[in-house]
Short mmCIF file of C-alpha atoms and ligand atoms in Angstrom, two decimals:
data_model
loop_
_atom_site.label_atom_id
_atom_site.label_comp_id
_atom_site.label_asym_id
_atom_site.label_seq_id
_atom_site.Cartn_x
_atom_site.Cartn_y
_atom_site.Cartn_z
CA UNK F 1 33.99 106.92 108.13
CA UNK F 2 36.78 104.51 108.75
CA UNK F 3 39.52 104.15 106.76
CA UNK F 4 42.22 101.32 107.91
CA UNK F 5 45.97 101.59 107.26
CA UNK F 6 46.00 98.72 105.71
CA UNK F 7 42.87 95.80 105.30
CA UNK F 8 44.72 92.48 105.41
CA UNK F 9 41.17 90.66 104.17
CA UNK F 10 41.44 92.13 100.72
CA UNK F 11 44.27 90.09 99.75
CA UNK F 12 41.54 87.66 99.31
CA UNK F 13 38.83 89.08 98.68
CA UNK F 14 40.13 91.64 95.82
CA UNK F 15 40.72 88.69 93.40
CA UNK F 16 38.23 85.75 95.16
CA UNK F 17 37.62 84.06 92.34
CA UNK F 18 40.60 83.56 90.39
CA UNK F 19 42.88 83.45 94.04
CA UNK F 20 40.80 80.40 95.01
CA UNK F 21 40.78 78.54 91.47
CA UNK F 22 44.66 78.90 91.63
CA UNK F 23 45.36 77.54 95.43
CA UNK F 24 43.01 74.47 94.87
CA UNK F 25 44.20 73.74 91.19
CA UNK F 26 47.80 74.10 92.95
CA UNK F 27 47.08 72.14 96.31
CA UNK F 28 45.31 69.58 94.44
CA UNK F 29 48.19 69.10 91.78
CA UNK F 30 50.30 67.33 94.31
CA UNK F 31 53.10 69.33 93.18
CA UNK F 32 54.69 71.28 96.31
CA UNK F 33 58.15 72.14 95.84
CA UNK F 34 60.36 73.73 93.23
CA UNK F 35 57.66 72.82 90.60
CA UNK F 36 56.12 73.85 87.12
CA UNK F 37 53.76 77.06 88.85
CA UNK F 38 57.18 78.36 90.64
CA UNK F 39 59.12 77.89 86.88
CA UNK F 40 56.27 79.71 85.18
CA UNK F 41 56.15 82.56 87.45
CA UNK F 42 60.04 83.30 87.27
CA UNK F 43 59.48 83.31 83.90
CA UNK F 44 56.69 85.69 83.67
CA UNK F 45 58.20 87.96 86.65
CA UNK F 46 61.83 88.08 84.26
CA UNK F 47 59.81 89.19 81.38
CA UNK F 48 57.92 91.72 83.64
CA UNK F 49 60.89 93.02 84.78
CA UNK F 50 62.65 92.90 81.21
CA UNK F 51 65.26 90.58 83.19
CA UNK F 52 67.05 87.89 81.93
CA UNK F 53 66.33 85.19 85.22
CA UNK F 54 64.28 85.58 88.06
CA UNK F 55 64.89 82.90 91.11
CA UNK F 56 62.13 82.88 93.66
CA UNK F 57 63.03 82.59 97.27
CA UNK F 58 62.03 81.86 100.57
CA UNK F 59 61.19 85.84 101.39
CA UNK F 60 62.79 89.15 100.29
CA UNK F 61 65.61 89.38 102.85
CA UNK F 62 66.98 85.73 101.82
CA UNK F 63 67.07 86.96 98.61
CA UNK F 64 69.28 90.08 99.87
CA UNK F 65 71.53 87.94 101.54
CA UNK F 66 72.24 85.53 98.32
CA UNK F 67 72.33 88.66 95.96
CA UNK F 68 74.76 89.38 98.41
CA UNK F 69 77.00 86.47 98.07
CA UNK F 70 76.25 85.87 94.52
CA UNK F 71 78.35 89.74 94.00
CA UNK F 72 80.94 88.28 95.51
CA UNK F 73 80.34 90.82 99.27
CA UNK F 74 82.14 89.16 102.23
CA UNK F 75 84.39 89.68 105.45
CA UNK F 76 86.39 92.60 105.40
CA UNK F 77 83.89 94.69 103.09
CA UNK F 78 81.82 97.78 103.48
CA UNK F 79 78.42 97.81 102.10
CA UNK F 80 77.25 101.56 101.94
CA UNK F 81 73.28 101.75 102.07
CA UNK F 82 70.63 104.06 103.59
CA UNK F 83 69.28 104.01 107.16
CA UNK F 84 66.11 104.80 105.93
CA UNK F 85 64.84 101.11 105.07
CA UNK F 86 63.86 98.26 106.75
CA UNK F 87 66.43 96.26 109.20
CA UNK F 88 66.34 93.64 106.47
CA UNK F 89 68.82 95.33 104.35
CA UNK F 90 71.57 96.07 106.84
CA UNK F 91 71.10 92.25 108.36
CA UNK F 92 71.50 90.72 104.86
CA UNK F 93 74.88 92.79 104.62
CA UNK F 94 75.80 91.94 107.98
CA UNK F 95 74.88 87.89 107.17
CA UNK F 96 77.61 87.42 104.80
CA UNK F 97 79.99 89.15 107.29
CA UNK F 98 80.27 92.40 105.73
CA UNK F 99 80.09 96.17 107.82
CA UNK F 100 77.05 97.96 106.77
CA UNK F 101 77.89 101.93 106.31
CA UNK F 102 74.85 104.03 106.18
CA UNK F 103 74.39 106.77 103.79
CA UNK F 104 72.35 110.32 103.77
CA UNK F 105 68.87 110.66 101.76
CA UNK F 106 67.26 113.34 99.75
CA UNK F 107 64.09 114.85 99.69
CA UNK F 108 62.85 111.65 97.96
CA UNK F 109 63.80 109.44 100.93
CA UNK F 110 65.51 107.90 98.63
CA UNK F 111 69.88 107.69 98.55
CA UNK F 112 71.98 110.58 97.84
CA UNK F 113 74.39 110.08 95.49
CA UNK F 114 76.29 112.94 96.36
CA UNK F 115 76.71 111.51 100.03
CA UNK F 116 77.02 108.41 98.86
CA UNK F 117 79.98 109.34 97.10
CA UNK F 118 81.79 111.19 99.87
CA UNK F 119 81.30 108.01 102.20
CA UNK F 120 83.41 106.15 99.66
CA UNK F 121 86.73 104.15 101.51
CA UNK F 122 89.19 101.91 99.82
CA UNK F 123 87.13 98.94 101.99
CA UNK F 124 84.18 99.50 100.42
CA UNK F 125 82.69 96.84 97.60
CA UNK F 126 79.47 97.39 97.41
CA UNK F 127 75.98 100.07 97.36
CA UNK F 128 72.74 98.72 98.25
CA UNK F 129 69.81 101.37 96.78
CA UNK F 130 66.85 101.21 98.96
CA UNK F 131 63.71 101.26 96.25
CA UNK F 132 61.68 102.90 98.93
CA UNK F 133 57.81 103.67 98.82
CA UNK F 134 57.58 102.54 95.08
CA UNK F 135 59.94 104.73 93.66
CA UNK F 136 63.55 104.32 92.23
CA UNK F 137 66.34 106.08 93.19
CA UNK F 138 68.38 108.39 90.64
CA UNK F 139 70.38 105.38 89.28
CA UNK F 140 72.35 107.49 86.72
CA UNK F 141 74.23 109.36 89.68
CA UNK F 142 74.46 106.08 91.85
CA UNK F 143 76.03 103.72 88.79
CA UNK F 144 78.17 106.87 88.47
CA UNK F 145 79.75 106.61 91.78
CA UNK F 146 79.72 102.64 91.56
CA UNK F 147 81.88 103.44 87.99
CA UNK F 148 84.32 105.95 89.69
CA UNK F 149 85.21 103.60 92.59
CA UNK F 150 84.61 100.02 90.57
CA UNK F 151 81.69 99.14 93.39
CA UNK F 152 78.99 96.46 92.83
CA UNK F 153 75.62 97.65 92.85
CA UNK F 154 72.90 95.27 94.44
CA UNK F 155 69.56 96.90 94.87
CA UNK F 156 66.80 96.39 97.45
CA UNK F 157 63.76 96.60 95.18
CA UNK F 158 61.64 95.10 97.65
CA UNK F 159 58.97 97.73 97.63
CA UNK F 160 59.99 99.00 94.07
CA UNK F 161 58.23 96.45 91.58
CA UNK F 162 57.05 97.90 88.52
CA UNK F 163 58.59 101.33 89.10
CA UNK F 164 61.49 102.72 86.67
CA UNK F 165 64.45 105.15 85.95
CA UNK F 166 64.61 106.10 82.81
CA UNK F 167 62.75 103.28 81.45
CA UNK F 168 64.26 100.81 83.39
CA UNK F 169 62.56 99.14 86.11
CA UNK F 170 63.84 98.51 89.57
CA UNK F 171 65.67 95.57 90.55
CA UNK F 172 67.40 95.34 86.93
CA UNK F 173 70.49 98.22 87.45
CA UNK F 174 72.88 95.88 89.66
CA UNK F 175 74.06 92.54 89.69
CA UNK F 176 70.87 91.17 91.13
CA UNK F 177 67.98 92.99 92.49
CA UNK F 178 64.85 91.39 94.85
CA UNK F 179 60.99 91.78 95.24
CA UNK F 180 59.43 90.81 98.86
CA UNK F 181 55.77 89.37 97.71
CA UNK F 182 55.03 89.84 101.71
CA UNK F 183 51.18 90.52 101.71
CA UNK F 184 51.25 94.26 102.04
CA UNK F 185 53.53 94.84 99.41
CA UNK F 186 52.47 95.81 95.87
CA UNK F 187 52.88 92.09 94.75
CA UNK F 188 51.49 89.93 97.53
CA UNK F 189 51.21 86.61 98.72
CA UNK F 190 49.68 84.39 101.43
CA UNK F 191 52.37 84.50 103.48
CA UNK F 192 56.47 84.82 103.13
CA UNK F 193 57.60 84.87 99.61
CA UNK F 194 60.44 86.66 97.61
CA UNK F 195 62.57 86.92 94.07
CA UNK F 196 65.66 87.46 93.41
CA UNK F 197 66.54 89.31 89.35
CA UNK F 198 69.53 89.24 87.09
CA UNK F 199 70.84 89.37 84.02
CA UNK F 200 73.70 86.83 84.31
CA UNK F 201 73.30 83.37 84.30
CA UNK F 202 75.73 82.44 86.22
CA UNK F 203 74.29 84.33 88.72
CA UNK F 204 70.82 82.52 88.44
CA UNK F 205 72.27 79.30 88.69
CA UNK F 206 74.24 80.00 91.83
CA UNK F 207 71.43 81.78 93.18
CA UNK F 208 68.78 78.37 92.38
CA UNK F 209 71.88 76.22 94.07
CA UNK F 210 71.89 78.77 97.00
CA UNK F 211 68.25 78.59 98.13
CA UNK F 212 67.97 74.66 97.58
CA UNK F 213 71.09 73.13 99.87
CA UNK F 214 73.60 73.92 97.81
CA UNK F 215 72.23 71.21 94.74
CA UNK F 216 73.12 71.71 91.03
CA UNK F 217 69.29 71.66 89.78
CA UNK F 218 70.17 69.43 86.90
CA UNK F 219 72.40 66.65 88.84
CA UNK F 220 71.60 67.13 91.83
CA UNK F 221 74.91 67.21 93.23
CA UNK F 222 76.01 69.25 96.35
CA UNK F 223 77.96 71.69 94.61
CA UNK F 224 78.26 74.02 97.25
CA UNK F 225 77.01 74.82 100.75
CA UNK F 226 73.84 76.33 100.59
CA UNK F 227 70.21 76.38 102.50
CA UNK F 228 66.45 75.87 102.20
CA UNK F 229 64.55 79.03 101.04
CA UNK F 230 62.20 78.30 98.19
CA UNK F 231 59.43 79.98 97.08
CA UNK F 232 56.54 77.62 97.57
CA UNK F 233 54.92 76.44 94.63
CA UNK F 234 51.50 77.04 95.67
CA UNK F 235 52.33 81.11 96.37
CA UNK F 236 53.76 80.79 92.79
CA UNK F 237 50.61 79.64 91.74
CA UNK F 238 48.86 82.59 93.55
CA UNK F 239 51.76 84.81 92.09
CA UNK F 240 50.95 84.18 88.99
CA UNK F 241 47.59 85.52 89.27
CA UNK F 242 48.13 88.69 90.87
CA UNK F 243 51.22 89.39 88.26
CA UNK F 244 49.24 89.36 84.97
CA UNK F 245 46.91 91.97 87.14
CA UNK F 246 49.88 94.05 88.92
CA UNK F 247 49.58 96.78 85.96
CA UNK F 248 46.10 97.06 86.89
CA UNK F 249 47.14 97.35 90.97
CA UNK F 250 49.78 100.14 90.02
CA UNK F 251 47.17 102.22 87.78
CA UNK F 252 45.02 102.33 90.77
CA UNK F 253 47.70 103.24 93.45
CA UNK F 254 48.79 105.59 90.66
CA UNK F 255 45.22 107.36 90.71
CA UNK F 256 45.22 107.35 94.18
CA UNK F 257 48.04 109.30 94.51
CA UNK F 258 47.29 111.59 92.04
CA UNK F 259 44.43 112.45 94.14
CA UNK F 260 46.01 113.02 97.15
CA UNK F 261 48.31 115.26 95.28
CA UNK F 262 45.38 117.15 94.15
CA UNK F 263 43.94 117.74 97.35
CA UNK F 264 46.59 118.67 99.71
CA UNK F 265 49.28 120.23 97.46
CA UNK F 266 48.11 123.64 99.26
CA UNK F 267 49.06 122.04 102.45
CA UNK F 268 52.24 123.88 103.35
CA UNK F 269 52.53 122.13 106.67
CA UNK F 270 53.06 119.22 104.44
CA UNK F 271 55.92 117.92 102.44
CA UNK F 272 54.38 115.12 99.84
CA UNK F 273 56.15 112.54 97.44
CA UNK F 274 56.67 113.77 93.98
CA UNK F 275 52.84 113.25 92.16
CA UNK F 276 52.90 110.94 89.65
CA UNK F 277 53.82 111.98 85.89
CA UNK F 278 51.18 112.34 83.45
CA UNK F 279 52.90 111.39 80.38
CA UNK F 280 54.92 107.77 81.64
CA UNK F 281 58.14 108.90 79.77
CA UNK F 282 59.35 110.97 82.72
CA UNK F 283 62.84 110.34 84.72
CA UNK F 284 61.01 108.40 87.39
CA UNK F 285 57.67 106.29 87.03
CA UNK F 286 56.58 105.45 90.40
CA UNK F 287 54.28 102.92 91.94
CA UNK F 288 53.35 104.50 95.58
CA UNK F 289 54.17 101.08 97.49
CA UNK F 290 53.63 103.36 100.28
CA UNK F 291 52.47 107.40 100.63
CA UNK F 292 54.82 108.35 103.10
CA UNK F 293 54.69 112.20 103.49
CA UNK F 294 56.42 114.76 106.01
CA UNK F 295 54.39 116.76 108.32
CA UNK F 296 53.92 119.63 110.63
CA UNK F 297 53.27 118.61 114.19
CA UNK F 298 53.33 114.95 112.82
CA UNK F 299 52.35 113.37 115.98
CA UNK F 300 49.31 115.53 116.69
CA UNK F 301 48.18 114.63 113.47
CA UNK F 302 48.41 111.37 113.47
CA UNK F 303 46.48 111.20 117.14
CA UNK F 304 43.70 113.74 115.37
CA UNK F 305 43.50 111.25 112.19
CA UNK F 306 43.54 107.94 114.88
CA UNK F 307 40.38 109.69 116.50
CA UNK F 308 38.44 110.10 113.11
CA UNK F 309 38.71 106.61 112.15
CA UNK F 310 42.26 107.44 109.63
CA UNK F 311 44.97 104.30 110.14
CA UNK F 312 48.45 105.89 109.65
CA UNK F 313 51.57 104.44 110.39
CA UNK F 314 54.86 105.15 110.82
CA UNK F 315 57.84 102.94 108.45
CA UNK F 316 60.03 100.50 110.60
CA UNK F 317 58.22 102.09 113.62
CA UNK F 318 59.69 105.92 113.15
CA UNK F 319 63.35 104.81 113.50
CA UNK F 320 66.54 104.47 110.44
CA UNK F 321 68.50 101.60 111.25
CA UNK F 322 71.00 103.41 112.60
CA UNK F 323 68.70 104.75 115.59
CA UNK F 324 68.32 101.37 117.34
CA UNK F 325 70.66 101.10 119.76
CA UNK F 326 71.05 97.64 120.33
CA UNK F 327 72.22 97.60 116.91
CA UNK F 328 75.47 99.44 118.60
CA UNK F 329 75.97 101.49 114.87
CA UNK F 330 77.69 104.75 115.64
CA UNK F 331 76.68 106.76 113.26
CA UNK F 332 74.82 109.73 113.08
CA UNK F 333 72.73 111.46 109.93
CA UNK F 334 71.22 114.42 110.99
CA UNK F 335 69.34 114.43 107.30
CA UNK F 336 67.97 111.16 107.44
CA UNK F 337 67.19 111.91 111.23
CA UNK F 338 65.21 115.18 110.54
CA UNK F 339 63.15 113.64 107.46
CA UNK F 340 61.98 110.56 109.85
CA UNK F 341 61.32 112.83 112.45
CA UNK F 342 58.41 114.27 110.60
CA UNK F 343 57.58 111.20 108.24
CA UNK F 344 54.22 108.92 108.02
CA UNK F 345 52.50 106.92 105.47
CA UNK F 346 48.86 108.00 104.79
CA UNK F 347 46.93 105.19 103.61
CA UNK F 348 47.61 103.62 100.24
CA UNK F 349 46.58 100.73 98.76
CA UNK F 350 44.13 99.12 96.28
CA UNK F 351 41.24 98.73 98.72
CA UNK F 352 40.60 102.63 98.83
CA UNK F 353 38.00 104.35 97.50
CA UNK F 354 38.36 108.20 95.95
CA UNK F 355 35.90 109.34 98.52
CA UNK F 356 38.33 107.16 101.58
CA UNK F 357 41.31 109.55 100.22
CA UNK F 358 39.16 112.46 99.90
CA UNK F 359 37.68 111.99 103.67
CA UNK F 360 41.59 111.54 104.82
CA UNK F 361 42.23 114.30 103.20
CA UNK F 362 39.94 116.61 104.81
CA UNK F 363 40.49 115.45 108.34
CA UNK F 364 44.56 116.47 107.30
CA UNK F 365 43.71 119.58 106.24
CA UNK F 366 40.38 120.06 109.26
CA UNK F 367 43.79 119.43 111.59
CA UNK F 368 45.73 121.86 110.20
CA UNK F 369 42.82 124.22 110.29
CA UNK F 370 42.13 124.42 113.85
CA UNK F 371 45.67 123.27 115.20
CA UNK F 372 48.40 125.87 113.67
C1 PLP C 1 59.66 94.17 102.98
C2 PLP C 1 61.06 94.62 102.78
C3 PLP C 1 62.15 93.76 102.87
C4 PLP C 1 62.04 92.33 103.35
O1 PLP C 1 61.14 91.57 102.66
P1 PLP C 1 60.70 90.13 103.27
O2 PLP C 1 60.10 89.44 102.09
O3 PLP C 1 59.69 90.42 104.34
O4 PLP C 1 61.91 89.46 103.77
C5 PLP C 1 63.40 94.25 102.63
N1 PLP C 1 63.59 95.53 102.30
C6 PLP C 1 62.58 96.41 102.20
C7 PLP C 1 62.85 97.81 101.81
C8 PLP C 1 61.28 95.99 102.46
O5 PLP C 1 60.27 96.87 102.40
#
């Protein structure tokens, strides 16, 4: 059996029909830029999201940068964030001149809000949660330490759409939060693509001046200085598709995980991601984005799983931000350090099959068998 990491081709082909009917319908219209298919799908994202605006954007680390600027983060600030995400984070904080200080994560991979707390200076203005793998962080002890120290909170919810805290879905607990509709991620496009989310309106309007040059949408005045990153009309189109089936996407990724759970929860060489609640009223309803476990002798499993046909891979290559050293950060986080150390994802996505998790499954656990 083979079982790819990831099977770029299904982007198409999981939807055919429907995908194709919107690109032509959209190509055909005539209508390219900033048009009705883009307004209807930041409508129908907001409500998704139970958010008051949604913007789209150029791609998901645009969108970073703006929230960025739209919460007021500048030269001379800190911006305190985990290592374990993608470069995209840190680079949006370090666009709009701000220092990027990188904080510990728990056994979720997610932020720790008690380390966040004690990394707290009088320079720093803002905290950036990393909704990594599909799952959002503990929110009530982050907006806790945001409260104490009067910080902004501006999420990365780029892999996080559709999962929740208490209810409350990711992207919605800051001043704005951001979806990346890159093709591997739970919402995907044809290409780049990204949203920003917010309740306040002034916020959405400075955002929608932001990504087109700086022009009041209405007037179309240069109120400000701003750039070119829209999200095309013709990936809203496709957008809009895969959004009124993204329920349907989760439930699967959802089941999927739930049978991993099932079958290697007697692993002990293996640390996995919480398994996904039964009831959907829990603290944290979670998507899987990815199935990143930790593991025993990781790299000897990954080379036995490469050899039977199993794609693995290993987030932003193995390494937190912190760890590249042409970045120059000096900082270390021997936490964060040890959980990458043994990390990979397994793969997860709609393509799968019960019987493609059930053959990974047993070559993890055939590995384990003859190896320790
Ligand atoms: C994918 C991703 C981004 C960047 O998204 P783009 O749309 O590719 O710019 C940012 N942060 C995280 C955590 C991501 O996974």
């Amino acid at each position: 059996m083979h079982v790819p990491f990831f099977r770029y081709p299904h982007v198409v082909e999981e939807h055919r029909e429907p995908l194709e009917k919107a690109l032509l319908t959209a190509a055909r219209s005539g209508a390219y830029i900033l048009q009705a298919d883009l307004r209807a799908f930041e409508e129908e994202l907001a409500a998704y999201c139970g958010a008051q605006f949604a913007v789209g954007v150029g791609n998901a680390t645009d969108g970073l940068e703006l929230n960025l600027r739209v919460a007021g983060v500048g030269p001379g600030d800190v911006v305190l964030l985990p290592s374990h995400t993608f470069v995209a984070t840190a680079s949006a904080v370090v666009a709009v001149g701000a220092k990027p200080v990188f904080v510990e994560i728990g056994p979720d991979h997610l932020m720790d809000p008690e380390d966040l707390e004690h990394r707290v200076t009088d320079r720093t203005r803002a905290i950036m949660p990393t909704q990594l793998n599909g799952r959002t962080a503990d929110m009530a002890g982050i907006q806790a330490v945001a409260e104490r120290h009067g910080l902004v909170i501006v999420e990365d919810s780029a892999q996080g759409l559709g999962s929740r805290f208490r209810g409350r879905m990711a992207g919605t607990f800051g001043v704005a939060g951001v979806f990346s509709f890159y093709p591997a991620k739970m919402l995907g496009c044809l290409g780049d693509g990204g949203a920003s989310i917010t309740d306040d309106e002034g916020a959405a309007q400075t955002l929608r001046e932001l990504r087109d040059h700086g022009r009041n949408e209405r007037t179309r005045e240069v109120v400000r200085w701003g750039r070119n990153s829209r999200l095309d009309n013709i990936q809203a189109a496709v957008l809009r598709m895969k959004l009124a089936r993204v329920d349907e996407a989760i439930a699967k990724r959802r089941h999927l995980a739930h049978r991993y759970h099932e079958n290697l929860r007697q692993v002990r060489q293996l640390l996995l991601p919480p398994p996904p609640d039964g009831t959907g009223d829990a603290v944290h309803h979670d998507v899987y984005q990815n199935y990143e476990v930790e593991a025993q002798d990781r790299d000897e499993l990954r080379a036995h799983l490469t050899k039977n046909g199993v794609g693995t891979a290993l987030q932003w290559g193995g390494k937190g931000v912190h760890q590249f050293p042409a970045l120059n950060i000096r900082q270390s986080l021997p936490r964060t350090e040890a959980i990458l150390a043994r990390s990979m994802m397994l793969p997860m996505n709609t393509s799968l099959t019960d019987s493609e998790v059930d053959y990974v499954c047993e070559q993890v656990i055939a590995f384990y068998d003859t190896w320790s």
